[in-house]
CSV table of C-alpha atoms and ligand atoms in Angstrom, one decimal:
chain,number,residue,atom,x,y,z
B,24,MET,CA,37.8,104.7,105.8
B,25,THR,CA,34.4,106.1,105.6
B,26,PRO,CA,33.6,108.9,103.1
B,27,ASN,CA,33.0,111.1,106.1
B,28,MET,CA,36.6,110.7,107.4
B,29,LEU,CA,38.0,111.4,103.9
B,30,ARG,CA,36.0,114.6,104.0
B,31,ASN,CA,37.5,115.4,107.4
B,32,ILE,CA,41.2,115.4,106.2
B,33,PRO,CA,42.1,119.0,106.5
B,34,PRO,CA,43.1,120.8,103.2
B,35,VAL,CA,46.8,121.2,102.4
B,36,ASN,CA,46.7,124.9,103.0
B,37,GLU,CA,45.4,124.5,106.5
B,38,LEU,CA,48.0,121.9,107.3
B,39,LEU,CA,50.8,124.2,106.0
B,40,GLU,CA,49.7,126.7,108.7
B,41,SER,CA,50.6,124.3,111.5
B,42,LYS,CA,53.6,125.3,113.6
B,43,PRO,CA,55.7,122.1,112.9
B,44,LEU,CA,55.3,122.4,109.2
B,45,GLN,CA,56.0,126.1,109.1
B,46,VAL,CA,59.2,125.6,111.1
B,47,LEU,CA,60.3,122.7,108.8
B,48,ALA,CA,59.6,124.9,105.7
B,49,GLU,CA,62.3,127.3,107.0
B,50,SER,CA,65.0,124.5,107.3
B,51,VAL,CA,64.3,122.4,104.2
B,52,SER,CA,62.2,124.4,101.7
B,53,ARG,CA,58.5,125.2,101.1
B,54,ASN,CA,58.4,123.1,97.9
B,55,VAL,CA,59.7,120.1,99.8
B,56,VAL,CA,57.1,120.5,102.6
B,57,VAL,CA,54.2,121.1,100.2
B,58,ALA,CA,55.2,118.0,98.1
B,59,GLY,CA,55.6,116.0,101.4
B,60,VAL,CA,52.2,117.0,102.7
B,61,ARG,CA,50.5,116.0,99.4
B,62,SER,CA,52.2,112.6,99.2
B,63,PHE,CA,51.5,112.0,103.0
B,64,LEU,CA,47.8,112.8,102.5
B,65,ASP,CA,47.7,110.5,99.5
B,66,ASN,CA,49.2,107.7,101.5
B,67,LEU,CA,46.6,108.5,104.3
B,68,ARG,CA,43.7,108.2,101.9
B,69,GLY,CA,45.1,104.9,100.8
B,70,GLU,CA,45.6,103.5,104.3
B,71,VAL,CA,41.9,102.6,104.8
B,72,THR,CA,42.4,99.9,107.4
B,73,GLN,CA,44.8,101.8,109.6
B,74,VAL,CA,42.7,104.9,109.9
B,75,ALA,CA,39.6,102.8,110.3
B,76,ALA,CA,41.2,101.1,113.3
B,77,GLU,CA,42.0,104.4,114.9
B,78,GLY,CA,38.5,105.3,114.5
B,79,SER,CA,39.0,109.0,114.0
B,80,LEU,CA,41.5,111.4,112.4
B,81,PRO,CA,44.1,113.2,114.5
B,82,SER,CA,43.7,117.0,114.9
B,83,PRO,CA,45.3,119.2,112.2
B,84,ALA,CA,47.9,120.2,114.7
B,85,GLU,CA,48.8,116.6,115.5
B,86,LEU,CA,48.6,115.6,111.9
B,87,GLY,CA,51.0,118.6,111.1
B,88,GLN,CA,53.5,117.1,113.5
B,89,ARG,CA,53.2,113.7,112.2
B,90,ILE,CA,53.7,115.0,108.6
B,91,ALA,CA,56.7,117.0,109.7
B,92,ASP,CA,58.4,114.0,111.4
B,93,TRP,CA,57.6,111.9,108.2
B,94,ILE,CA,59.1,114.6,105.9
B,95,VAL,CA,62.3,114.8,108.1
B,96,GLN,CA,62.6,111.0,107.9
B,97,GLN,CA,62.0,111.1,104.1
B,98,GLN,CA,64.7,113.8,103.7
B,99,GLN,CA,67.4,111.6,105.3
B,100,PRO,CA,69.8,110.6,102.5
B,101,ARG,CA,69.9,106.9,101.8
B,102,LEU,CA,73.7,107.0,101.5
B,103,ARG,CA,74.7,108.1,105.0
B,104,ASP,CA,78.1,108.1,106.9
B,105,THR,CA,78.0,105.1,109.1
B,106,ILE,CA,80.1,103.7,112.0
B,107,ASN,CA,81.4,100.3,111.1
B,108,ALA,CA,81.4,98.3,114.2
B,109,THR,CA,81.3,95.0,112.4
B,110,GLY,CA,85.0,94.4,112.6
B,111,VAL,CA,85.0,93.6,108.8
B,112,LEU,CA,87.6,95.9,107.4
B,113,LEU,CA,86.5,95.7,103.7
B,114,HIS,CA,82.8,95.5,104.1
B,115,THR,CA,81.2,95.8,100.6
B,116,GLY,CA,77.9,96.8,102.3
B,117,LEU,CA,79.6,99.6,104.1
B,118,GLY,CA,81.6,100.9,101.1
B,119,ARG,CA,84.8,99.0,101.4
B,120,ALA,CA,87.9,101.1,102.1
B,121,PRO,CA,87.6,104.5,103.7
B,122,LEU,CA,89.6,107.1,102.0
B,123,ALA,CA,92.7,108.8,103.2
B,124,GLN,CA,92.7,112.5,104.2
B,125,ALA,CA,95.0,113.3,101.3
B,126,ALA,CA,92.6,111.7,98.9
B,127,LEU,CA,89.7,113.7,100.4
B,128,ASP,CA,91.6,116.9,100.1
B,129,GLU,CA,92.3,116.2,96.5
B,130,LEU,CA,88.6,115.4,95.8
B,131,VAL,CA,87.8,118.9,97.1
B,132,THR,CA,90.6,120.5,95.0
B,133,ILE,CA,89.8,118.7,91.8
B,134,GLY,CA,86.0,118.5,92.3
B,135,SER,CA,85.4,122.2,93.0
B,136,GLY,CA,86.9,123.5,89.8
B,137,TYR,CA,88.2,122.7,86.4
B,138,SER,CA,91.2,120.4,86.0
B,139,SER,CA,93.8,119.2,83.5
B,140,LEU,CA,91.9,115.9,83.1
B,141,GLU,CA,92.5,115.4,79.4
B,142,ILE,CA,94.8,118.2,78.5
B,143,ASP,CA,98.6,118.3,78.4
B,144,LEU,CA,99.3,121.6,80.1
B,145,GLU,CA,102.7,121.9,78.5
B,146,SER,CA,101.7,121.4,74.9
B,147,GLY,CA,98.0,122.4,75.3
B,148,PHE,CA,97.1,119.3,73.3
B,149,ARG,CA,94.5,116.7,74.1
B,150,SER,CA,95.8,114.1,76.4
B,151,GLN,CA,94.5,110.9,78.1
B,152,ARG,CA,93.0,110.8,81.6
B,153,HIS,CA,94.8,107.8,82.9
B,154,LEU,CA,98.0,109.6,82.7
B,155,ALA,CA,97.1,111.1,86.0
B,156,VAL,CA,98.0,107.8,87.7
B,157,GLN,CA,100.0,105.9,85.1
B,158,HIS,CA,103.4,106.9,86.5
B,159,LEU,CA,102.5,106.3,90.1
B,160,LEU,CA,101.2,102.8,89.2
B,161,THR,CA,104.2,101.9,87.0
B,162,ASP,CA,106.6,103.1,89.7
B,163,LEU,CA,104.9,101.2,92.4
B,164,THR,CA,104.4,97.9,90.5
B,165,GLY,CA,107.4,98.0,88.1
B,166,ALA,CA,105.0,97.5,85.2
B,167,GLU,CA,105.5,99.1,81.8
B,168,SER,CA,102.1,100.7,81.7
B,169,ALA,CA,98.8,101.1,83.5
B,170,LEU,CA,95.1,101.9,83.0
B,171,VAL,CA,92.2,102.5,85.3
B,172,VAL,CA,88.5,101.6,84.8
B,173,ASN,CA,85.4,101.5,86.9
B,174,ASN,CA,86.2,98.4,89.0
B,175,ASN,CA,88.0,95.0,88.8
B,176,ALA,CA,85.0,93.3,87.2
B,177,GLY,CA,85.1,96.0,84.4
B,178,ALA,CA,89.0,95.5,84.1
B,179,THR,CA,88.4,91.8,83.6
B,180,VAL,CA,85.7,92.2,81.0
B,181,LEU,CA,87.5,94.8,79.1
B,182,THR,CA,90.8,92.8,79.1
B,183,LEU,CA,89.2,89.6,77.9
B,184,ALA,CA,87.2,91.5,75.3
B,185,ALA,CA,90.2,93.3,74.0
B,186,LEU,CA,92.7,90.4,74.1
B,187,ALA,CA,90.6,87.3,73.6
B,188,ALA,CA,87.2,87.9,72.1
B,189,GLY,CA,86.1,84.8,70.0
B,190,LYS,CA,89.2,82.9,71.3
B,191,GLU,CA,90.0,80.6,74.2
B,192,VAL,CA,91.3,81.6,77.6
B,193,ILE,CA,92.7,78.8,79.7
B,194,VAL,CA,91.7,78.8,83.4
B,195,SER,CA,92.1,76.1,86.2
B,196,ARG,CA,88.8,74.5,87.4
B,197,GLY,CA,90.1,75.4,90.9
B,198,GLU,CA,89.9,79.1,90.1
B,199,LEU,CA,86.4,79.6,88.6
B,200,VAL,CA,85.5,82.0,91.4
B,201,GLU,CA,82.3,83.7,92.4
B,202,ILE,CA,82.9,87.0,94.2
B,203,GLY,CA,79.8,88.4,95.9
B,204,GLY,CA,77.0,86.9,93.9
B,205,SER,CA,76.9,88.9,90.7
B,206,TYR,CA,80.6,88.3,89.7
B,207,ARG,CA,81.1,84.8,88.5
B,208,LEU,CA,84.1,84.2,86.3
B,209,PRO,CA,82.4,82.0,83.7
B,210,ASP,CA,79.7,84.7,83.2
B,211,VAL,CA,82.3,87.4,83.1
B,212,MET,CA,84.1,85.4,80.4
B,213,SER,CA,81.0,84.9,78.3
B,214,VAL,CA,80.0,88.6,78.5
B,215,SER,CA,83.4,89.5,77.1
B,216,GLY,CA,83.1,87.2,74.2
B,217,ALA,CA,86.1,85.0,75.2
B,218,ILE,CA,85.7,81.3,75.4
B,219,LEU,CA,86.4,79.7,78.8
B,220,ARG,CA,88.7,76.7,78.4
B,221,GLU,CA,88.7,74.9,81.8
B,222,VAL,CA,91.6,72.7,82.7
B,223,GLY,CA,92.5,70.4,85.6
B,224,THR,CA,90.3,69.6,88.5
B,225,THR,CA,89.0,71.6,91.5
B,226,ASN,CA,91.9,70.6,93.7
B,227,LYS,CA,94.7,69.7,91.4
B,228,THR,CA,95.8,71.5,88.2
B,229,ARG,CA,99.3,70.9,86.8
B,230,ILE,CA,101.3,73.0,84.3
B,231,ASP,CA,100.9,70.1,81.9
B,232,ASP,CA,97.2,70.6,81.9
B,233,TYR,CA,97.5,74.2,80.6
B,234,ALA,CA,100.3,73.0,78.2
B,235,ALA,CA,97.9,70.3,76.7
B,236,ALA,CA,95.1,72.9,76.2
B,237,ILE,CA,97.3,75.4,74.3
B,238,GLY,CA,96.3,75.5,70.6
B,239,GLU,CA,95.5,77.7,67.7
B,240,GLU,CA,92.4,79.0,69.5
B,241,THR,CA,94.3,80.0,72.7
B,242,ALA,CA,94.4,83.8,73.3
B,243,ALA,CA,95.8,83.8,76.8
B,244,LEU,CA,96.4,81.9,80.0
B,245,MET,CA,94.6,83.3,83.0
B,246,ARG,CA,95.1,83.0,86.8
B,247,VAL,CA,92.5,84.1,89.2
B,248,HIS,CA,93.2,84.6,92.9
B,249,THR,CA,90.8,82.6,94.9
B,250,SER,CA,90.1,85.6,97.1
B,251,ASN,CA,87.3,84.3,99.2
B,252,TYR,CA,88.0,80.6,99.5
B,253,GLU,CA,90.9,78.2,100.0
B,254,ILE,CA,91.4,74.9,98.5
B,255,VAL,CA,93.2,72.8,101.2
B,256,GLY,CA,94.5,69.3,101.5
B,257,PHE,CA,95.4,67.3,98.4
B,258,THR,CA,96.0,70.2,96.2
B,259,GLU,CA,98.4,71.4,93.5
B,260,LYS,CA,98.7,74.3,91.1
B,261,PRO,CA,101.5,75.8,89.1
B,262,SER,CA,103.3,79.0,90.3
B,263,ILE,CA,102.8,82.2,88.3
B,264,GLU,CA,106.4,81.8,87.1
B,265,GLU,CA,105.7,78.4,85.6
B,266,LEU,CA,102.6,79.8,83.8
B,267,VAL,CA,104.5,82.8,82.5
B,268,SER,CA,107.3,80.5,81.1
B,269,LEU,CA,104.8,78.2,79.5
B,270,GLY,CA,103.0,81.3,78.0
B,271,ARG,CA,106.2,82.7,76.7
B,272,LYS,CA,107.1,79.4,75.0
B,273,HIS,CA,103.9,79.6,73.0
B,274,ASN,CA,103.8,83.4,72.7
B,275,ARG,CA,100.6,83.7,74.7
B,276,PRO,CA,100.2,86.4,77.6
B,277,VAL,CA,99.3,85.5,81.1
B,278,ILE,CA,96.5,87.6,82.6
B,279,ASP,CA,96.7,87.6,86.4
B,280,ASP,CA,93.5,88.6,88.3
B,281,ILE,CA,95.1,89.2,91.8
B,282,GLY,CA,91.8,90.5,93.2
B,283,SER,CA,92.5,92.7,96.2
B,284,GLY,CA,95.6,94.4,94.9
B,285,ALA,CA,97.9,94.7,97.8
B,286,MET,CA,100.6,97.3,97.3
B,287,VAL,CA,102.6,96.0,100.3
B,288,ASP,CA,103.0,92.5,101.7
B,289,PHE,CA,100.1,91.9,104.1
B,290,ALA,CA,102.1,89.2,105.9
B,291,ARG,CA,103.3,92.0,108.2
B,292,TYR,CA,99.8,92.4,109.4
B,293,GLY,CA,99.4,88.6,109.9
B,294,ILE,CA,97.5,88.1,106.6
B,295,SER,CA,99.3,85.7,104.3
B,296,GLY,CA,98.6,84.7,100.7
B,297,GLU,CA,97.5,88.1,99.5
B,298,PRO,CA,99.3,88.6,96.2
B,299,VAL,CA,101.3,91.8,95.9
B,300,ALA,CA,100.7,93.6,92.5
B,301,GLY,CA,104.5,94.2,92.0
B,302,ASP,CA,105.3,90.5,92.7
B,303,SER,CA,103.0,89.4,89.9
B,304,VAL,CA,104.6,91.9,87.5
B,305,ARG,CA,108.1,90.9,88.5
B,306,ALA,CA,107.1,87.3,88.0
B,307,GLY,CA,106.4,88.2,84.4
B,308,ALA,CA,102.6,88.3,84.2
B,309,GLU,CA,101.8,90.3,81.1
B,310,VAL,CA,98.5,91.8,82.4
B,311,VAL,CA,97.7,92.2,86.1
B,312,LEU,CA,94.2,93.2,87.3
B,313,PHE,CA,93.1,94.4,90.7
B,314,SER,CA,90.6,96.5,92.7
B,315,GLY,CA,91.3,100.0,94.0
B,316,ASP,CA,89.0,99.8,97.0
B,317,LYS,CA,90.2,96.6,98.6
B,318,LEU,CA,93.7,96.3,100.1
B,319,LEU,CA,95.0,99.3,98.3
B,320,GLY,CA,92.6,101.4,100.5
B,321,GLY,CA,91.6,103.8,97.6
B,322,PRO,CA,88.4,104.6,95.7
B,323,GLN,CA,86.4,102.1,93.8
B,324,CYS,CA,88.2,101.4,90.5
B,325,GLY,CA,89.7,98.5,88.6
B,326,ILE,CA,93.5,98.8,87.9
B,327,ILE,CA,95.2,97.1,84.9
B,328,VAL,CA,99.0,97.1,84.8
B,329,GLY,CA,101.3,95.2,82.4
B,330,ARG,CA,102.9,95.2,79.0
B,331,ARG,CA,102.7,98.5,77.0
B,332,LEU,CA,101.6,96.8,73.7
B,333,LEU,CA,98.8,94.8,75.4
B,334,LEU,CA,97.6,97.8,77.4
B,335,GLU,CA,97.4,99.9,74.2
B,336,ARG,CA,95.1,97.2,72.7
B,337,ILE,CA,93.0,97.3,75.8
B,338,CYS,CA,92.8,101.1,75.8
B,339,LYS,CA,91.6,101.2,72.2
B,340,HIS,CA,88.7,98.8,72.8
B,341,PRO,CA,85.3,100.6,72.7
B,342,LEU,CA,84.4,99.2,76.2
B,343,MET,CA,87.2,101.4,77.6
B,344,ARG,CA,85.1,104.4,77.1
B,345,ALA,CA,82.1,102.7,78.6
B,346,LEU,CA,84.1,101.8,81.7
B,347,ARG,CA,86.2,104.9,82.1
B,348,VAL,CA,86.5,106.6,85.5
B,349,GLY,CA,85.7,110.2,86.4
B,350,LYS,CA,88.1,112.8,87.6
B,351,MET,CA,87.0,112.2,91.2
B,352,THR,CA,88.2,108.7,91.1
B,353,LEU,CA,91.5,109.6,89.4
B,354,ALA,CA,92.1,112.4,91.9
B,355,ALA,CA,91.5,110.1,94.9
B,356,LEU,CA,93.5,107.3,93.5
B,357,ALA,CA,96.5,109.5,92.6
B,358,ALA,CA,96.6,110.9,96.1
B,359,THR,CA,96.3,107.4,97.7
B,360,LEU,CA,99.0,106.0,95.5
B,361,ARG,CA,101.3,109.0,96.4
B,362,LEU,CA,101.1,107.8,100.0
B,363,TYR,CA,102.6,104.4,99.0
B,364,GLN,CA,105.8,106.0,97.9
B,365,ASP,CA,106.8,105.7,101.5
B,366,GLN,CA,105.5,102.6,103.3
B,367,ALA,CA,105.7,104.2,106.7
B,368,VAL,CA,103.6,107.1,105.5
B,369,ALA,CA,101.1,104.7,103.9
B,370,GLU,CA,100.7,102.8,107.1
B,371,ARG,CA,99.9,106.0,109.0
B,372,ALA,CA,97.8,107.7,106.3
B,373,VAL,CA,95.9,105.0,104.5
B,374,PRO,CA,92.9,104.3,106.9
B,375,LEU,CA,92.7,100.6,106.1
B,376,LEU,CA,96.4,100.1,107.0
B,377,ALA,CA,96.1,102.3,110.1
B,378,LEU,CA,93.0,100.2,111.3
B,379,LEU,CA,94.7,96.9,110.5
B,380,SER,CA,98.0,97.8,112.3
B,381,THR,CA,96.3,99.3,115.4
B,382,PRO,CA,97.9,97.4,118.3
B,383,LEU,CA,95.6,95.0,120.2
B,384,GLU,CA,96.5,96.7,123.4
B,385,ASN,CA,95.1,100.0,122.1
B,386,LEU,CA,91.7,98.3,121.2
B,387,HIS,CA,91.7,96.6,124.6
B,388,ASN,CA,92.1,99.9,126.4
B,389,ARG,CA,89.3,101.5,124.5
B,390,ALA,CA,87.0,98.6,125.1
B,391,VAL,CA,87.6,98.7,128.8
B,392,ARG,CA,87.0,102.5,128.8
B,393,MET,CA,83.7,102.2,126.8
B,394,ALA,CA,82.1,99.2,128.4
B,395,PRO,CA,80.8,100.8,131.7
B,396,GLN,CA,79.5,103.9,129.9
B,397,ILE,CA,77.6,101.6,127.5
B,398,ALA,CA,76.4,99.3,130.3
B,399,ALA,CA,74.8,102.4,132.0
B,400,THR,CA,72.4,103.0,129.2
B,401,PRO,CA,68.7,101.9,129.5
B,402,VAL,CA,68.6,99.3,126.7
B,403,VAL,CA,71.7,97.5,127.7
B,404,ALA,CA,71.7,95.0,130.6
B,405,ALA,CA,75.4,94.3,130.4
B,406,ALA,CA,78.4,95.4,128.4
B,407,GLU,CA,81.9,93.9,128.6
B,408,PRO,CA,85.2,93.9,126.8
B,409,LEU,CA,85.6,90.8,124.7
B,410,GLU,CA,88.7,89.5,122.9
B,411,THR,CA,87.9,87.8,119.7
B,412,ASP,CA,88.8,87.7,116.0
B,413,THR,CA,87.5,89.2,112.8
B,414,PHE,CA,88.5,89.2,109.1
B,415,LEU,CA,89.2,91.4,106.2
B,416,GLY,CA,86.0,90.8,104.2
B,417,GLY,CA,85.3,92.4,100.7
B,418,GLY,CA,86.1,89.2,99.0
B,419,SER,CA,89.2,88.2,100.9
B,420,VAL,CA,90.0,85.0,102.6
B,421,PRO,CA,87.7,84.3,105.5
B,422,ALA,CA,90.1,81.9,107.0
B,423,GLN,CA,92.6,84.6,107.8
B,424,ARG,CA,91.7,85.8,111.2
B,425,ILE,CA,92.6,89.2,112.6
B,426,ALA,CA,92.7,89.6,116.5
B,427,THR,CA,90.4,92.2,117.9
B,428,TRP,CA,88.6,93.6,121.0
B,429,CYS,CA,84.9,94.3,121.1
B,430,VAL,CA,82.4,95.7,123.6
B,431,ALA,CA,79.8,92.9,123.9
B,432,LEU,CA,76.3,94.1,124.7
B,433,ARG,CA,73.4,92.2,126.2
B,434,PRO,CA,70.1,93.9,125.6
B,435,ARG,CA,67.6,94.8,128.2
B,436,GLY,CA,63.9,94.2,127.5
B,437,ILE,CA,64.4,93.8,123.7
B,438,SER,CA,65.9,91.2,121.5
B,439,VAL,CA,69.5,91.4,120.3
B,440,ASP,CA,68.2,91.8,116.7
B,441,GLU,CA,66.1,94.7,117.8
B,442,LEU,CA,69.0,96.3,119.6
B,443,ALA,CA,71.1,95.9,116.4
B,444,ARG,CA,68.2,97.5,114.4
B,445,ARG,CA,67.7,100.4,116.7
B,446,LEU,CA,71.5,101.2,116.6
B,447,ARG,CA,71.3,101.3,112.8
B,448,SER,CA,68.8,104.1,113.0
B,449,THR,CA,70.8,106.4,115.3
B,450,SER,CA,72.7,109.5,114.0
B,451,PRO,CA,75.2,108.4,112.8
B,452,PRO,CA,74.0,104.9,112.3
B,453,VAL,CA,76.1,102.2,114.1
B,454,VAL,CA,76.4,98.8,112.4
B,455,GLY,CA,77.5,96.1,114.8
B,456,ARG,CA,77.8,92.3,114.6
B,457,VAL,CA,75.3,89.9,116.2
B,458,HIS,CA,76.9,86.9,117.8
B,459,LYS,CA,74.5,84.5,119.5
B,460,ASP,CA,72.7,86.6,122.2
B,461,ARG,CA,75.0,89.5,122.2
B,462,LEU,CA,75.7,92.5,119.9
B,463,LEU,CA,79.4,93.0,119.4
B,464,LEU,CA,80.7,96.5,118.7
B,465,ASP,CA,84.1,95.6,117.2
B,466,LEU,CA,86.7,98.4,117.6
B,467,ARG,CA,89.1,97.0,114.8
B,468,THR,CA,87.0,99.1,112.4
B,469,VAL,CA,86.0,102.0,114.5
B,470,PHE,CA,88.1,105.1,114.3
B,471,PRO,CA,89.3,106.2,117.7
B,472,GLY,CA,87.5,109.6,117.2
B,473,GLN,CA,84.2,107.7,116.8
B,474,ASP,CA,84.3,106.2,120.3
B,475,SER,CA,82.4,109.0,121.8
B,476,GLU,CA,79.9,109.1,119.0
B,477,MET,CA,79.2,105.4,119.4
B,478,ILE,CA,78.6,105.8,123.1
B,479,ALA,CA,76.3,108.8,122.5
B,480,ALA,CA,74.4,106.7,119.9
B,481,VAL,CA,73.7,103.9,122.5
B,482,GLU,CA,72.7,106.6,124.9
B,483,GLN,CA,70.1,107.9,122.3
B,484,LEU,CA,68.2,104.6,122.6
B,485,SER,CA,65.5,104.6,125.2
B,486,ASP,CA,63.6,101.5,126.5
V,516,PLP,C1,86.9,91.5,94.3
V,516,PLP,C2,87.4,90.7,93.2
V,516,PLP,C3,86.9,90.9,91.8
V,516,PLP,C4,85.9,92.0,91.7
V,516,PLP,O1,86.4,93.3,91.9
V,516,PLP,P1,85.5,94.5,92.0
V,516,PLP,O2,86.5,95.7,92.0
V,516,PLP,O3,84.6,94.4,93.1
V,516,PLP,O4,84.7,94.6,90.6
V,516,PLP,C5,87.4,90.2,90.8
V,516,PLP,N1,88.3,89.2,91.0
V,516,PLP,C6,88.8,88.9,92.2
V,516,PLP,C7,89.8,87.7,92.4
V,516,PLP,C8,88.3,89.7,93.3
V,516,PLP,O5,88.9,89.4,94.5
């Protein structure tokens, strides 16, 4: 940029007089607009090459419009409600489980005022926050006691730190999981101060392998659900009952990280092998750990259920305070758990279960209805219903397929990746799944009320 052009940049005050920025100041605020103009002009001064290529500066009116557009874009929240057309029901990138209406209502009630978070209303004395969900969790799982922390990773670190710091925890080599990059069991174990004692092999671990490793240094036996992979073929591992009976013989607790935390048996939805929290408790596991925002369909949290004495030790550990949940989490979790008191109610009211149990016929009808409307938009060359399958996601077994229907789009004049990118910038953004040269909009994860919004989003795109 020549010094001349720098001098030609209009002063802030002059730009603020321009129509688009005046209009914007009314809808956002004058402070936001002034700060936006300043930082836009700073960027402009920095962008020597771009301006030099343009040769001259735009007029103040045009510059005003550009700045206004830029401020509007900057004001968009980074966290936006998004239509999930990926078909992946527990997409960690898209916030895992959507909350039930009952949970949302409770968030408003509890969030908008004061609440009995840590006070016993009868006695007036100080109380503990997890009592908000303890009874619900013990009733639903059959456990003696329950605690809630920030997430299942936190639940695992806390449990190991409280029960096994400086001592050994025996885990099968087939269960040293990595869940989504930053969660690796050996690392979690070392952060907690517990010592990982690996036994067996990747594909075969016998009860005798655990038995041979038990000694003075052993604090617990741990089983970890291999949520996101399966070891198939020549395999063997003991049942939870066998582990529990070995642990009892040596007076050592079994910690069972079941991962996704199903409250009901997902076999009814065609998904087998997902451990049910209550089954693990009934089998005798002393401490059972799971996430709140996976198959339970609630808010992000980590749930610990099990023996009262052990949970008291866990609760007293200083990390408990560091990992504690807020009233919003407890409110949403309590409301979600209440729905599970009647399985039929849960299936209707917990969005994850409702999406999962939507009949294929229903998805087919919607795909057939939407395809021609989407095909009629300028950026789409062809759109047709497509029967395929998808999976749960969120660290669950990818091998378990769920039948679904999509609308499959072929782009016109742009690449399929470009079409996917543009749909992610609509209002609301739509996130689909690219498969070869087509963009799939998978209806398994789209709420029926979002169909017309999704069509409108494609219609917003011009060629
Ligand atoms: C998902 C998962 C975790 C981590 O849970 P977050 O709630 O995401 O922290 C830990 N263990 C297993 C087996 C899991 O499936």
